[in-house]
Coordinates of C-alpha atoms and ligand atoms in Angstrom, one line a residue:
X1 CA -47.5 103.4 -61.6
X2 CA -47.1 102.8 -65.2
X3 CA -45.9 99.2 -66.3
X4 CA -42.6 99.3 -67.6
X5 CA -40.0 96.5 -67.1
X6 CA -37.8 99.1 -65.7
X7 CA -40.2 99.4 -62.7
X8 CA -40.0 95.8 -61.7
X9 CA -36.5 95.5 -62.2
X10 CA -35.9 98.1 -59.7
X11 CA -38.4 96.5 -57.9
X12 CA -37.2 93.1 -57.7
X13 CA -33.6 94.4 -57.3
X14 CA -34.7 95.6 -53.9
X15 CA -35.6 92.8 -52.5
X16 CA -33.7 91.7 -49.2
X17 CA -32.8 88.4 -49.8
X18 CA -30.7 87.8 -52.4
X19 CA -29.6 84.1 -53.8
X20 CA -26.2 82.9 -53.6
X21 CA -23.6 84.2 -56.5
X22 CA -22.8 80.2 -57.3
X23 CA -24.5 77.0 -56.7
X24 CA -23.4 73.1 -55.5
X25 CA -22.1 71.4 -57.9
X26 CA -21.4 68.3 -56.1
X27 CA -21.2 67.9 -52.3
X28 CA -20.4 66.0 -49.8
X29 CA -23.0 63.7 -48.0
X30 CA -21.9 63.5 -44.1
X31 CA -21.7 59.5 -43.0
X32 CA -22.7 60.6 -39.7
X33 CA -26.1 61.4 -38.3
X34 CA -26.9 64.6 -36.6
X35 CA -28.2 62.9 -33.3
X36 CA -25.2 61.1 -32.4
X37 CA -24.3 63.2 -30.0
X38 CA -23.3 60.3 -27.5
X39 CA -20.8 58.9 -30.1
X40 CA -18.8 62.1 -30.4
X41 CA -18.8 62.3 -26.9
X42 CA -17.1 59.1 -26.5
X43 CA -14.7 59.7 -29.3
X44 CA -13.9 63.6 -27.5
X45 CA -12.4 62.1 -24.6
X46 CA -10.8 59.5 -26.3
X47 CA -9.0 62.5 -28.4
X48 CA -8.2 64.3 -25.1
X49 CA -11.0 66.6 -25.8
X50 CA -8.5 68.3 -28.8
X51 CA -10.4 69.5 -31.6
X52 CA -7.8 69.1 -34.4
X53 CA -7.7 65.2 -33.4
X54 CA -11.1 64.7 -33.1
X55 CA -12.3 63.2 -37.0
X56 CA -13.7 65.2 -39.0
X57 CA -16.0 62.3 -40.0
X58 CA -18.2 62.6 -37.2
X59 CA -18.9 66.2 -37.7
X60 CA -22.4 66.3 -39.3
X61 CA -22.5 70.5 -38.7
X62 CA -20.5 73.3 -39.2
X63 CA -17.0 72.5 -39.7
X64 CA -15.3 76.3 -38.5
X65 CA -11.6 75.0 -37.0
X66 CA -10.4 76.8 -40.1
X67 CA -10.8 78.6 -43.4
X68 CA -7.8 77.5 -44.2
X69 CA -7.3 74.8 -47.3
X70 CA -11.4 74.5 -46.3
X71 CA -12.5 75.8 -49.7
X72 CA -15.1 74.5 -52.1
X73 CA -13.3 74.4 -55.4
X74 CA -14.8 75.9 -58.3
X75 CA -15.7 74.1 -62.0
X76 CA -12.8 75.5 -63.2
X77 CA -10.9 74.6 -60.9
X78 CA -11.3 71.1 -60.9
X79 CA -10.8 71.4 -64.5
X80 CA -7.8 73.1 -63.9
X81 CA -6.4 70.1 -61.8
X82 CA -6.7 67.2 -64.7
X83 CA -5.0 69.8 -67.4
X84 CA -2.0 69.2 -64.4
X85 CA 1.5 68.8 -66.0
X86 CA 3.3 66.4 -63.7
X87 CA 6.9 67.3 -65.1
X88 CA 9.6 67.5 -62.7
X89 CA 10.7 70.6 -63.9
X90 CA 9.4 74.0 -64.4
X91 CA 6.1 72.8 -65.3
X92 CA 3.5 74.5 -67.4
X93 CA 1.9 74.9 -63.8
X94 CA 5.0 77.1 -62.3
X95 CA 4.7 79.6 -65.4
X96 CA 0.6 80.0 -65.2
X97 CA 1.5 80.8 -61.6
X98 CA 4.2 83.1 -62.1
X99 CA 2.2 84.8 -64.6
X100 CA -0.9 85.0 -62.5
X101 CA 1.4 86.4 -59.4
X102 CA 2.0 89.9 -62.0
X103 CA -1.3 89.5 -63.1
X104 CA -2.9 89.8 -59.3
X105 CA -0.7 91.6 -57.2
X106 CA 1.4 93.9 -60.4
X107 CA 4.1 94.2 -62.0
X108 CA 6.5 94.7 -59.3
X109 CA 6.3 91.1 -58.9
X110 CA 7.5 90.2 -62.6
X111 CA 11.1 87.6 -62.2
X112 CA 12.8 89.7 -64.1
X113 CA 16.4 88.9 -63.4
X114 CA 17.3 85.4 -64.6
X115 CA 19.2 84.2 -62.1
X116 CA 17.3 84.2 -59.6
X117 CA 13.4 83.5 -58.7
X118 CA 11.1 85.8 -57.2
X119 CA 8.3 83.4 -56.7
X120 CA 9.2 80.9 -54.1
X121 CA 6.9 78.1 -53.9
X122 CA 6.3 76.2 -51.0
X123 CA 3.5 73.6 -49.8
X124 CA 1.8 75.9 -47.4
X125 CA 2.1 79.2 -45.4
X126 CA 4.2 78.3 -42.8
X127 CA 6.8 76.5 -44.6
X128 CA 7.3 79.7 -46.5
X129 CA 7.9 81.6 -43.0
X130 CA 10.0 78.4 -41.7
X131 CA 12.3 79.4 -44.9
X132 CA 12.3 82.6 -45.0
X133 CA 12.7 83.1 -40.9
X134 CA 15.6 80.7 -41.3
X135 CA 17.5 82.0 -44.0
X136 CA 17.3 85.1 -42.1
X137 CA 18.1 83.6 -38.7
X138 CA 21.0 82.3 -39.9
X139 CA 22.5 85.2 -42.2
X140 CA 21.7 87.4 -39.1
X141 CA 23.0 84.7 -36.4
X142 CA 20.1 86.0 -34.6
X143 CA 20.1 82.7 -32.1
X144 CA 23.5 83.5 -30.6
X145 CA 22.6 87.0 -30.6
X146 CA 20.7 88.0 -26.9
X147 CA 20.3 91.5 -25.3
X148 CA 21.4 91.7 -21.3
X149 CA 17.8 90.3 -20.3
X150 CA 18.4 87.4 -22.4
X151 CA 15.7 88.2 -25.1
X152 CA 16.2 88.0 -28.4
X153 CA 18.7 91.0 -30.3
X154 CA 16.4 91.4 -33.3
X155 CA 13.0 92.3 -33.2
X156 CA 10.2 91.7 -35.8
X157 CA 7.6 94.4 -35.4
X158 CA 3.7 93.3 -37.0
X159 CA 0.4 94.5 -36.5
X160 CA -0.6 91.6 -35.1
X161 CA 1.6 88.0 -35.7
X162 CA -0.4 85.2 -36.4
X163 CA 0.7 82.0 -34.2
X164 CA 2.3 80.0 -36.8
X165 CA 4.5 83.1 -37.8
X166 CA 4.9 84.1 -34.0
X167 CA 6.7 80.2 -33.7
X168 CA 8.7 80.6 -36.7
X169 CA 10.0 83.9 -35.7
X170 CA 10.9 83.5 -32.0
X171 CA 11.9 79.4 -33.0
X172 CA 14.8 81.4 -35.4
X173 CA 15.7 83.7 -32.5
X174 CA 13.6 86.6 -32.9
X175 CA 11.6 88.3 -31.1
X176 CA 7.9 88.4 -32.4
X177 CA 6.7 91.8 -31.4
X178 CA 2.8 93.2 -31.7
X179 CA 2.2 96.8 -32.1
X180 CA -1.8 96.4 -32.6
X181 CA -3.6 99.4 -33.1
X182 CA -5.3 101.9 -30.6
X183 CA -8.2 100.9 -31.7
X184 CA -7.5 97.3 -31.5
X185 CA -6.0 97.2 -28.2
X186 CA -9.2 99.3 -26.9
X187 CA -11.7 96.8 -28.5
X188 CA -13.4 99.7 -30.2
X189 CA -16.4 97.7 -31.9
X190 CA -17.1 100.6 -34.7
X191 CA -13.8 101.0 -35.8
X192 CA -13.9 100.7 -39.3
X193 CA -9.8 99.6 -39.5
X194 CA -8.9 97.4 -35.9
X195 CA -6.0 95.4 -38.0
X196 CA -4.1 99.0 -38.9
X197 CA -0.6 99.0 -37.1
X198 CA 0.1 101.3 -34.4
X199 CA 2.3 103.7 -36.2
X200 CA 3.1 105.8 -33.2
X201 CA 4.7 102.9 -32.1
X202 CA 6.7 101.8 -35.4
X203 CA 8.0 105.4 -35.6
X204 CA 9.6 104.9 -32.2
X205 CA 11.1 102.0 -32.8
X206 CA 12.4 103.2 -36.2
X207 CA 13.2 106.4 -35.3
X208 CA 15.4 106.0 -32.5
X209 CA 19.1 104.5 -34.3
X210 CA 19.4 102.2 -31.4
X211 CA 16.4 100.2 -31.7
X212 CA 15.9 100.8 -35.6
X213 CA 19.3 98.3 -35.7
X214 CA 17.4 95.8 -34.0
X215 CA 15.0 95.5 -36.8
X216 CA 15.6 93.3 -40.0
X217 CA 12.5 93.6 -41.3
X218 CA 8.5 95.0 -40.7
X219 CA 5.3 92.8 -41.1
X220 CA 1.7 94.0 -42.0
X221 CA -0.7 91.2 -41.7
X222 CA -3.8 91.5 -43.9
X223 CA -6.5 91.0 -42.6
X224 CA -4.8 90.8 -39.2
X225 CA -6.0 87.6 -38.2
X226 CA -4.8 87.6 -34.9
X227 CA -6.2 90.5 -33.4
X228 CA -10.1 89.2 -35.1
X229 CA -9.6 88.8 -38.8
X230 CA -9.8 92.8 -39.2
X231 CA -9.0 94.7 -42.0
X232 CA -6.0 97.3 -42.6
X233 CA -7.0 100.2 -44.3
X234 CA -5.1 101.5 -47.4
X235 CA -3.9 104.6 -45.8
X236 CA -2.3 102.9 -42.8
X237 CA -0.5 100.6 -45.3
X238 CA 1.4 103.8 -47.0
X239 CA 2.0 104.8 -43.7
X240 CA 3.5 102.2 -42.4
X241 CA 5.7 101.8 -45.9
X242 CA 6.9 105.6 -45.6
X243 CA 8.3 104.7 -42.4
X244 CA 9.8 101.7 -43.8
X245 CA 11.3 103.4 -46.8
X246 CA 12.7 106.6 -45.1
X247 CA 14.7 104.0 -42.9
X248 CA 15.4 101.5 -45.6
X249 CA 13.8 99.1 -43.5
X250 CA 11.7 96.3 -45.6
X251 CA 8.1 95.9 -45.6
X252 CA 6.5 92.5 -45.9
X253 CA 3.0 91.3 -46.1
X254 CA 1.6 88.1 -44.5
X255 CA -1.0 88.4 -47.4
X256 CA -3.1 85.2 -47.0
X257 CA -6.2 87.1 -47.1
X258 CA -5.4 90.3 -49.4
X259 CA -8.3 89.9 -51.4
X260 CA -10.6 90.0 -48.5
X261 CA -8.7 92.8 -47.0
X262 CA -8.7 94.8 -50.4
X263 CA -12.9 94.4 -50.1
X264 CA -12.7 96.1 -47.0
X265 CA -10.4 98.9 -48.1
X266 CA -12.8 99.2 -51.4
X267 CA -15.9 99.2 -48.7
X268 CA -14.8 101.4 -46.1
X269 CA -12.0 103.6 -47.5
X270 CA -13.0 107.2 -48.1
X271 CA -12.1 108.3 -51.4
X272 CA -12.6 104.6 -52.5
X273 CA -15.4 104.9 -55.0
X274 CA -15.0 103.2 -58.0
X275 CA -12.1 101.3 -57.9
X276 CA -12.5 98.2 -58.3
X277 CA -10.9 94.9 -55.7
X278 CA -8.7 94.0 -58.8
X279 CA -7.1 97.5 -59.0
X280 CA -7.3 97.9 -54.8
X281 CA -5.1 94.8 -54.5
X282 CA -2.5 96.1 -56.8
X283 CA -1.7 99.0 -55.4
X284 CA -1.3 98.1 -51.6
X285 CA 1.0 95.3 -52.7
X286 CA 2.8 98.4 -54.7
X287 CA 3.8 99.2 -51.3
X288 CA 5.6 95.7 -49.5
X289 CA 8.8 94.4 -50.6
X290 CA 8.1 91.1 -50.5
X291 CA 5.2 88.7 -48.7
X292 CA 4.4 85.4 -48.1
X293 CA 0.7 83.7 -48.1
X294 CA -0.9 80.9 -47.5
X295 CA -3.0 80.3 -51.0
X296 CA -5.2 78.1 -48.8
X297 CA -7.0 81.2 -48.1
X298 CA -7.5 83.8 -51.0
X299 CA -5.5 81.1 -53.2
X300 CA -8.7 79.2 -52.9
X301 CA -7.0 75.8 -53.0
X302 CA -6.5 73.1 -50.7
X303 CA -2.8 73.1 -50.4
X304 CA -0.2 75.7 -51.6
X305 CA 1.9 79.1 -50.1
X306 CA 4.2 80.5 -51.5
X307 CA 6.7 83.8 -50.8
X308 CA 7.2 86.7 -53.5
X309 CA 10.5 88.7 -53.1
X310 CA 10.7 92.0 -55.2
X311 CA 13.7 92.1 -57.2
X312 CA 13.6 95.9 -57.1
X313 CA 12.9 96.0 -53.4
X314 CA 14.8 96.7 -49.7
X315 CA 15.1 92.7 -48.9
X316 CA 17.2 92.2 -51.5
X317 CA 18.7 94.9 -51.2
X318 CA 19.4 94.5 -47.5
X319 CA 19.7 91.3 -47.6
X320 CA 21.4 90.5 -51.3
X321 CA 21.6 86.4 -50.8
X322 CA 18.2 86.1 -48.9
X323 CA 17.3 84.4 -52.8
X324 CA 20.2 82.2 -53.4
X325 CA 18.9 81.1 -49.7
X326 CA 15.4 80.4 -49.9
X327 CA 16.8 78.7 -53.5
X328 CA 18.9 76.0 -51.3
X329 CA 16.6 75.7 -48.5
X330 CA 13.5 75.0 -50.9
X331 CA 15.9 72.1 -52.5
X332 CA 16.3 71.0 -49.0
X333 CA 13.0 70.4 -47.7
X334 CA 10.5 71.5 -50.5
X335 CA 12.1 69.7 -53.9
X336 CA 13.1 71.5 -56.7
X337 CA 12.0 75.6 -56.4
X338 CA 9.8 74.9 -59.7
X339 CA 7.3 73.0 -57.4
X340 CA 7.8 73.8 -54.0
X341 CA 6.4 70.6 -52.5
X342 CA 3.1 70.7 -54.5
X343 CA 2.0 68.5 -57.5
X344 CA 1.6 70.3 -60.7
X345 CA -2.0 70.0 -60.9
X346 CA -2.1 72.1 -57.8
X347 CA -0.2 75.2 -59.0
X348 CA -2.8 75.1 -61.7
X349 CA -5.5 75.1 -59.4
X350 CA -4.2 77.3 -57.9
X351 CA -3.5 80.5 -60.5
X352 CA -7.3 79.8 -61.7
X353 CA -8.4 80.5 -57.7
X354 CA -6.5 83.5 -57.5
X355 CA -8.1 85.1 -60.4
X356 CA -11.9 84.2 -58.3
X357 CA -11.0 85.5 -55.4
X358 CA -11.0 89.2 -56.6
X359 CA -14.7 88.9 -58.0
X360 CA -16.9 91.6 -56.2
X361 CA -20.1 89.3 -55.8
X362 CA -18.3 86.3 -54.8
X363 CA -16.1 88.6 -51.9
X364 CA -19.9 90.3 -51.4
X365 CA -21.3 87.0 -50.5
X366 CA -18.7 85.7 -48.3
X367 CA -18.2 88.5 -46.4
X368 CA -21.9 89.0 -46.2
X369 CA -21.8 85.4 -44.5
X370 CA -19.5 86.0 -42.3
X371 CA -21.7 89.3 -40.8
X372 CA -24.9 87.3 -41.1
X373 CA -23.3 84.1 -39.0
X374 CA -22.2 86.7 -36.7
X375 CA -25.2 88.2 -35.9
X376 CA -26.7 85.5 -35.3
X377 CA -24.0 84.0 -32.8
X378 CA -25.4 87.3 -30.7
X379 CA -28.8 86.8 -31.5
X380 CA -28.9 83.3 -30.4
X381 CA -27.3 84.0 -27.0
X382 CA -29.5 87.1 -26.5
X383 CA -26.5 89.0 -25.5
X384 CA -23.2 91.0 -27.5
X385 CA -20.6 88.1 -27.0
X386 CA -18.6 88.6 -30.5
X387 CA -16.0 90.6 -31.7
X388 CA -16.8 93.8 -33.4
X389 CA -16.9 94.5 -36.5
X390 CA -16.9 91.2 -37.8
X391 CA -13.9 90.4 -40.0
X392 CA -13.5 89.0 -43.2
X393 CA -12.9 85.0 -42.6
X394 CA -14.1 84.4 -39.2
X395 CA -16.5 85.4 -36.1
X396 CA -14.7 85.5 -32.8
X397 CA -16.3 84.9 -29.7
X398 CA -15.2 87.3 -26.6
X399 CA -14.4 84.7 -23.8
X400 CA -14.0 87.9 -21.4
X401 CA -18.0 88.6 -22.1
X402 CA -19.5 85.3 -22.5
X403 CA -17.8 83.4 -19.2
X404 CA -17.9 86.8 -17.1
X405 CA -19.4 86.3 -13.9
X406 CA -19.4 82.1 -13.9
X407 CA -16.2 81.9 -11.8
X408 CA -14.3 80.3 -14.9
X409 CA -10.9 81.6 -14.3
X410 CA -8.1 81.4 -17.5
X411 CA -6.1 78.6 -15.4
X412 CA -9.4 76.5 -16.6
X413 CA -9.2 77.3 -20.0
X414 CA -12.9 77.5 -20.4
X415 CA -12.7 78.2 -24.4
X416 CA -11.5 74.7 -24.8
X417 CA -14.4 74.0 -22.9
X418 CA -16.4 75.3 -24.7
X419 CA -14.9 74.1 -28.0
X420 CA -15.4 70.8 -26.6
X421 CA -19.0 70.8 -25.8
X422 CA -19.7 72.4 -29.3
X423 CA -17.9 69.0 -30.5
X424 CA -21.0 67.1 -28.9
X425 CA -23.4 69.4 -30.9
X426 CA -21.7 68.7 -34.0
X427 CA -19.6 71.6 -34.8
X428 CA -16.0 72.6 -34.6
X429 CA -14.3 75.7 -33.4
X430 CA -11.2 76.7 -32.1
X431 CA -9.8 78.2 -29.3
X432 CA -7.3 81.0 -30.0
X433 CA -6.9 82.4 -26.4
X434 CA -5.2 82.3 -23.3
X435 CA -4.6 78.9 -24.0
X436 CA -3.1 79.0 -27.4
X437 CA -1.5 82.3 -27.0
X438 CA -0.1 81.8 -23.5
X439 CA 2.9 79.8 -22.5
X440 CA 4.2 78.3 -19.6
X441 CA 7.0 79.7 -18.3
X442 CA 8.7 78.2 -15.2
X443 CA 5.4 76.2 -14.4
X444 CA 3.5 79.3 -14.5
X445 CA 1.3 80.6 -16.6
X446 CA 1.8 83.8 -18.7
X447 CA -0.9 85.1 -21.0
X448 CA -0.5 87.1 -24.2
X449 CA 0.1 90.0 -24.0
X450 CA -1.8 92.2 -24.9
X451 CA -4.6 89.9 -24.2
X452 CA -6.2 87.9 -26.9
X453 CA -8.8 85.6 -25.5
X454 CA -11.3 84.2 -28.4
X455 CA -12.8 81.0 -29.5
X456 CA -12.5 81.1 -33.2
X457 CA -15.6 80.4 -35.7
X458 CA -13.3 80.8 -39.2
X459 CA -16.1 80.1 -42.3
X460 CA -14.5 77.9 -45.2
X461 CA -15.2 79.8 -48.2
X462 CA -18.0 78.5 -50.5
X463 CA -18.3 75.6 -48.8
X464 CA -21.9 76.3 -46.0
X465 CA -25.5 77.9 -46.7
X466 CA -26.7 80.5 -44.0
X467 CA -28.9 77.7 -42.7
X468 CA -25.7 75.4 -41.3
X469 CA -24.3 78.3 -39.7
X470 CA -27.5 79.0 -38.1
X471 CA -27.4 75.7 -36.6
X472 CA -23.9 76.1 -34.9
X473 CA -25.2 79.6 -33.9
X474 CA -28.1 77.9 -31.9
X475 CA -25.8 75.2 -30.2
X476 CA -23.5 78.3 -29.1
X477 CA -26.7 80.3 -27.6
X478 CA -27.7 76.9 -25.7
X479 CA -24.4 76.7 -24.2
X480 CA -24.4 80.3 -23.2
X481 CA -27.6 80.2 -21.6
X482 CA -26.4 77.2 -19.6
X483 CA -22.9 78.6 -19.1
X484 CA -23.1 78.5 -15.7
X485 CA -23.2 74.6 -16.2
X486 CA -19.9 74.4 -18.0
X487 CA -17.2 73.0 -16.5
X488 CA -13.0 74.1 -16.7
X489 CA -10.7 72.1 -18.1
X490 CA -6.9 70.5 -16.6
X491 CA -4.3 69.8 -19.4
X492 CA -3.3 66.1 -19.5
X493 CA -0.5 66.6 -21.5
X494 CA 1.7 69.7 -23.7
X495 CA 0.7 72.7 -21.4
X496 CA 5.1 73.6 -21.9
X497 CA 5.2 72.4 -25.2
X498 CA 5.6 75.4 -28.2
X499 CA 2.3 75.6 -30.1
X500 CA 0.3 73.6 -27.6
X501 CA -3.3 74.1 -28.7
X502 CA -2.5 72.1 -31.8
X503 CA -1.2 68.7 -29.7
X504 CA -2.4 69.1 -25.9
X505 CA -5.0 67.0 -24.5
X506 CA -7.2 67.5 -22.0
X507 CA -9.8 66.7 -19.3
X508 CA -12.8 68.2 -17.7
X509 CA -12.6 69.2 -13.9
X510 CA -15.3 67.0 -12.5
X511 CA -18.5 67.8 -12.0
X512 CA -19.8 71.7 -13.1
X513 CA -19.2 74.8 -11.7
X514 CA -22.3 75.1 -9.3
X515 CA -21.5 71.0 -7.8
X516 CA -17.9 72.5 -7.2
X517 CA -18.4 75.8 -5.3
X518 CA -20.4 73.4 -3.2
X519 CA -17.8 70.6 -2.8
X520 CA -15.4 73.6 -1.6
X521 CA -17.7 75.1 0.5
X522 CA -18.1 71.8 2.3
X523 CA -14.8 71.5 2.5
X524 CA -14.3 74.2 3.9
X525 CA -17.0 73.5 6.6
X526 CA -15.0 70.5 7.3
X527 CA -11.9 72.2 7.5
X528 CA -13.7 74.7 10.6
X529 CA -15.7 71.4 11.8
X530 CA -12.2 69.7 12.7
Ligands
PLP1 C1 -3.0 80.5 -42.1 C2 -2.1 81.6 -41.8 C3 -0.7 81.4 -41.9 C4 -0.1 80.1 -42.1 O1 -0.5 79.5 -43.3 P1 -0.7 77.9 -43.4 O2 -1.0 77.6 -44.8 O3 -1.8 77.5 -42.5 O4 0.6 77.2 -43.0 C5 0.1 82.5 -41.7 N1 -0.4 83.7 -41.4 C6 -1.8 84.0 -41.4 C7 -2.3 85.3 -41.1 C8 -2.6 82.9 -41.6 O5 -3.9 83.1 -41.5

C-alpha cells in the first residue's frame, strides 16, 4: 500500500484497545494495604457483617456498594465549587442550575410563571420523593384511605420502583406497584429494552374507570435500576405517555440516570442514527410531566436531587397546589427552596456535571466499563452468573445461578454472604435481593414479588481503571469456585424493620455448608440411635 497518513490513521483508529477519554488528576492513596485481609475480617463482624457500616477506609479494592454520589469530579468541577456563592438567597448557583435544567432536559422545563418554582431543590434523591410522596399523601389522605383487604386505595404503577422510592411510596400510604416488562420478568438476556414497562398492563389499569381512580400518578424509571440497571427504549416511553395523556393521568420520571438511559436509546433504537445524546435526552423528557433525580448519578456530583414540575403539565394540572406544597415542605426540612439543603458551591458543581454527562465518549467509556467488568465477572467464574445485557451503572450477579445446587436456601440470605466475604478480599458490593426486597410479615418471610434476587456490583463513574475491576472480578470467581464452602447467614438484628439491608446485622451460621449437612446427618443418626 501506498504511504499516506490517511492509511495509518485508519490504521491506528482500528486498534482494539483504546485509552481512556480523561485522565487522574489527583487521586486518592488507600491507607490500607491490600493483604490485610485478617483486619477486615475482624472489623466485618464487629459491623454485624453490614456492608454500609463497615469503613470505607479499609477498602483497598473496588469500592461497588454504589454509583451513587461515587463520582470522580472533573477539573471544572472543582473549579466550579470555589466560584460557589454562599448567599442565603437565590444564589448565582440556583440560576446556573435553573438555566442548565432548560438547557439539558428543554424547554418544557423553563419557570415561567413567577409565582411559583418548577425546580425544587433538595439534598438528594429521596428527599425529593419523601416531599413529593407526602405532599401528595396528604392532599390525597391516602393513609386513611384502605380498600376491603386493607391495602392501600391508591396505587402507583412503575416499571420497576427503586427501594428508596418503594419506602417513600408505601410509607405515605400508597401502594408501590411494578409492572416490569415481558421481557424483564422472563429474564430474556438479548433483550435490547428489559427496563420498558409492561404496557399491556398499564392499559388495564388505565383503561378500566374503576382502577384508573386509583391512580394519582405513573412512574417510568430510567434506566430501571431495579429490575438490573436496564435501559427504556424511546418508543416505550411515548407509549407509556399516550396512555397517560388519553387518561389525563401524569407521567413522571425517576431520571437519575437519563443520560445513560438516552446512550442506550441512541445505541440500540432503530431509526436512531444521528441524533445525538444531547438531542435524545430532550425529547423523552418532552414526554413526562414532571421527575425527580438524584444528581448523584448523571448530576455527577457528590450530593444534590432535585424534582422538576412542568408548569404546562397534568400534575399541576391535577394536582394545582402540589407547588405551593413542595414550597412549604422544602422550608420545612430542606431551608429555603433557593438551596434545597445544599451549599451553593454544590449547585454550581453541579449544572457544570450535568452538561458532562451527555458527552458521547465519556458515556462510551463508562458504559464500555461496565460490559467489560461484566464479562469478566463470568469469565472469572467460568460460568454465566450475571444479568443480561449488562446495564448502564452496574453488573448484577444472579444469586438463583451462582448458589444453585449448594443447598443455600433464601431464609440464609446467601447474597449477604457473599457480600461479606468479598469485604475480606477488599471489595464492596451490595445485596439487593430477597433480603433487601423482602419483608417480614407476621414473622415470616415474604419475597419480592416478582422475584428480584441480585448482589449488586454498581461502578462509580470515572472513578476505577479496567485493572481494579479485574481484581474484584477474580475475588468473585474464587468465591464461586469454592461456593460450596460458603456459609448462610441468621439476622442479629432489623429482619421487621422497613429498609432493613441498610441497618440489619448479621452472623454466619457456623461452620460451612458441607460441616453442616454432616452435623444434621449425625443428628439425625442420633435421633434413630435413641
Ligand atoms: C439512587 C436512586 C434514588 C434515590 O436517590 P438518592 O440520591 O440515593 O437518595 C431513586 N431512584 C433511583 C432509580 C435511584 O437509583
Amino acid at each position: 500500500m501506498r504511504f499516506t497518513l490517511e492509511n495509518w490513521a485508519e490504521a491506528f483508529a482500528s486498534l482494539p484497545v483504546r485509552p481512556r477519554p480523561y485522565r487522574n488528576a489527583a487521586v486518592s492513596l488507600r491507607g490500607h494495604g491490600v493483604d490485610e485481609q485478617a483486619e477486615r475480617a475482624r472489623v466485618l463482624v464487629e459491623v454485624g457483617l453490614n456492608v454500609f457500616r463497615f469503613p470505607a477506609a479499609l477498602i483497598p479494592g473496588c469500592d461497588l456498594l454504589t454509583d451513587s454520589g461515587t463520582t470522580t469530579m472533573t477539573m471544572p468541577q472543582w473549579a466550579a465549587l470555589l466560584l460557589g456563592d454562599e448567599s442565603y438567597g437565590s444564589n448565582e448557583g440556583y440560576f446556573e442550575l435553573k438555566r442548565q435544567v432548560v438547557e439539558t432536559f428543554g424547554p418544557a422545563w423553563e419557570n415561567r410563571d413567577r409565582n411559583f418554582e418548577s425546580v425544587f431543590i433538595f439534598h438528594q434523591g429521596r428527599a425529593a420523593e419523601h416531599g413529593l410522596f407526602s405532599c401528595l399523601g396528604r392532599m390525597l389522605d391516602a393513609r386513611a384511605r384502605v380498600r376491603g383487604d386493607g391495602r392501600p386505595w391508591f396505587v402507583i404503577p412503575s416499571n420497576g420502583h427503586f427501594d428508596t422510592t418503594q419506602a417513600n411510596v408505601e410509607a405515605n400510604g400508597f401502594e408501590a406497584r411494578n409492572l416490569f416488562s415481558p421481557e424483564q420478568r422472563a429474564k430474556d438476556a438479548s433483550a435490547p429494552f428489559r427496563g420498558n414497562m409492561d404496557t399491556g398492563a398499564l392499559h388495564a389499569l388505565l383503561a378500566d374507570p374503576a382502577t384508573r381512580e386509583r391512580v394519582p400518578l405513573v412512574y417510568l424509571t430510567i434506566t430501571n435500576n431495579t429490575g438490573g440497571g436496564q435501559p427504556v427504549s424511546l418508543e416505550n416511553i411515548r407509549q407509556v405517555s399516550e396512555l397517560c395523556r388519553a387518561w389525563e393521568v401524569p407521567l413522571l420520571f425517576d431520571a437519575c440516570r437519563f443520560a445513560e438511559n438516552a446512550w442506550f436509546i441512541r445505541e440500540r433504537e432503530p431509526g436512531r442514527e444521528g441524533r445525538g445524546i444531547a438531542e435524545t435526552v430532550r425529547e423523552m423528557f418532552e414526554f413526562c410531566d414532571g421527575f425527580h433525580i438524584s444528581l448523584k448519578k448523571d448530576g455527577l456530583a457528590n450530593i444534590g436531587g432535585c424534582l422538576c414540575v412542568c408548569e404546562d403539565g397534568l400534575l399541576v394540572k391535577r394536582f394545582p397546589g402540589i407547588r405551593e406544597a413542595l414550597t412549604m415542605h422544602q422550608v420545612l426540612v430542606e431551608g429555603h427552596p433557593t438551596y434545597g439543603g445544599l451549599a451553593g458551591r454544590d449547585l454550581k458543581a453541579i449544572a457544570e456535571g450535568l452538561r458532562t454527562a451527555v458527552r458521547q465518549e465519556y458515556l462510551d467509556w463508562r458504559i464500555g466499563q461496565v460490559g467489560r467488568f461484566g464479562a469478566a465477572v463470568d469469565e472469572a467464574c467460568g460460568a454465566d452468573v450475571t444479568v443480561k445485557p449488562f446495564g448502564g451503572h452496574a453488573v448484577y450477579i444472579d444469586l438463583d445461578r451462582f448458589f444453585a445446587g449448594t443447598g443455600l436456601g433464601d431464609g440464609d440470605f446467601p447474597g449477604i454472604s457473599l457480600t461479606a466475604l468479598l469485604l475480606v478480599a477488599g471489595h464492596r458490593l451490595c445485596e439487593l435481593g430477597v433480603y433487601a426486597f423482602g419483608k417480614e410479615v407476621n414473622g415470616r418471610e415474604v419475597g419480592p414479588e416478582p422475584r428480584v434476587n441480585n448482589v449488586r456490583a454498581a461502578i462509580p463513574r470515572l472513578c476505577y481503571e479496567d485493572e481494579d475491576l479485574r481484581a474484584c472480578a477474580g475475588a468473585i470467581g474464587l468465591l464461586y469456585r469454592e461456593r460450596e464452602r460458603v456459609p448462610g447467614v441468621e439476622v442479629t438484628y432489623g429482619k421487621d424493620r422497613p429498609m432493613r439491608h441498610f441497618i440489619s446485622r448479621f452472623r454466619f451460621r457456623d461452620g460451612t455448608i458441607e460441616t453442616r449437612r454432616r452435623a444434621e446427618n449425625g443428628a439425625g443418626r442420633a435421633r434413630t440411635g435413641a
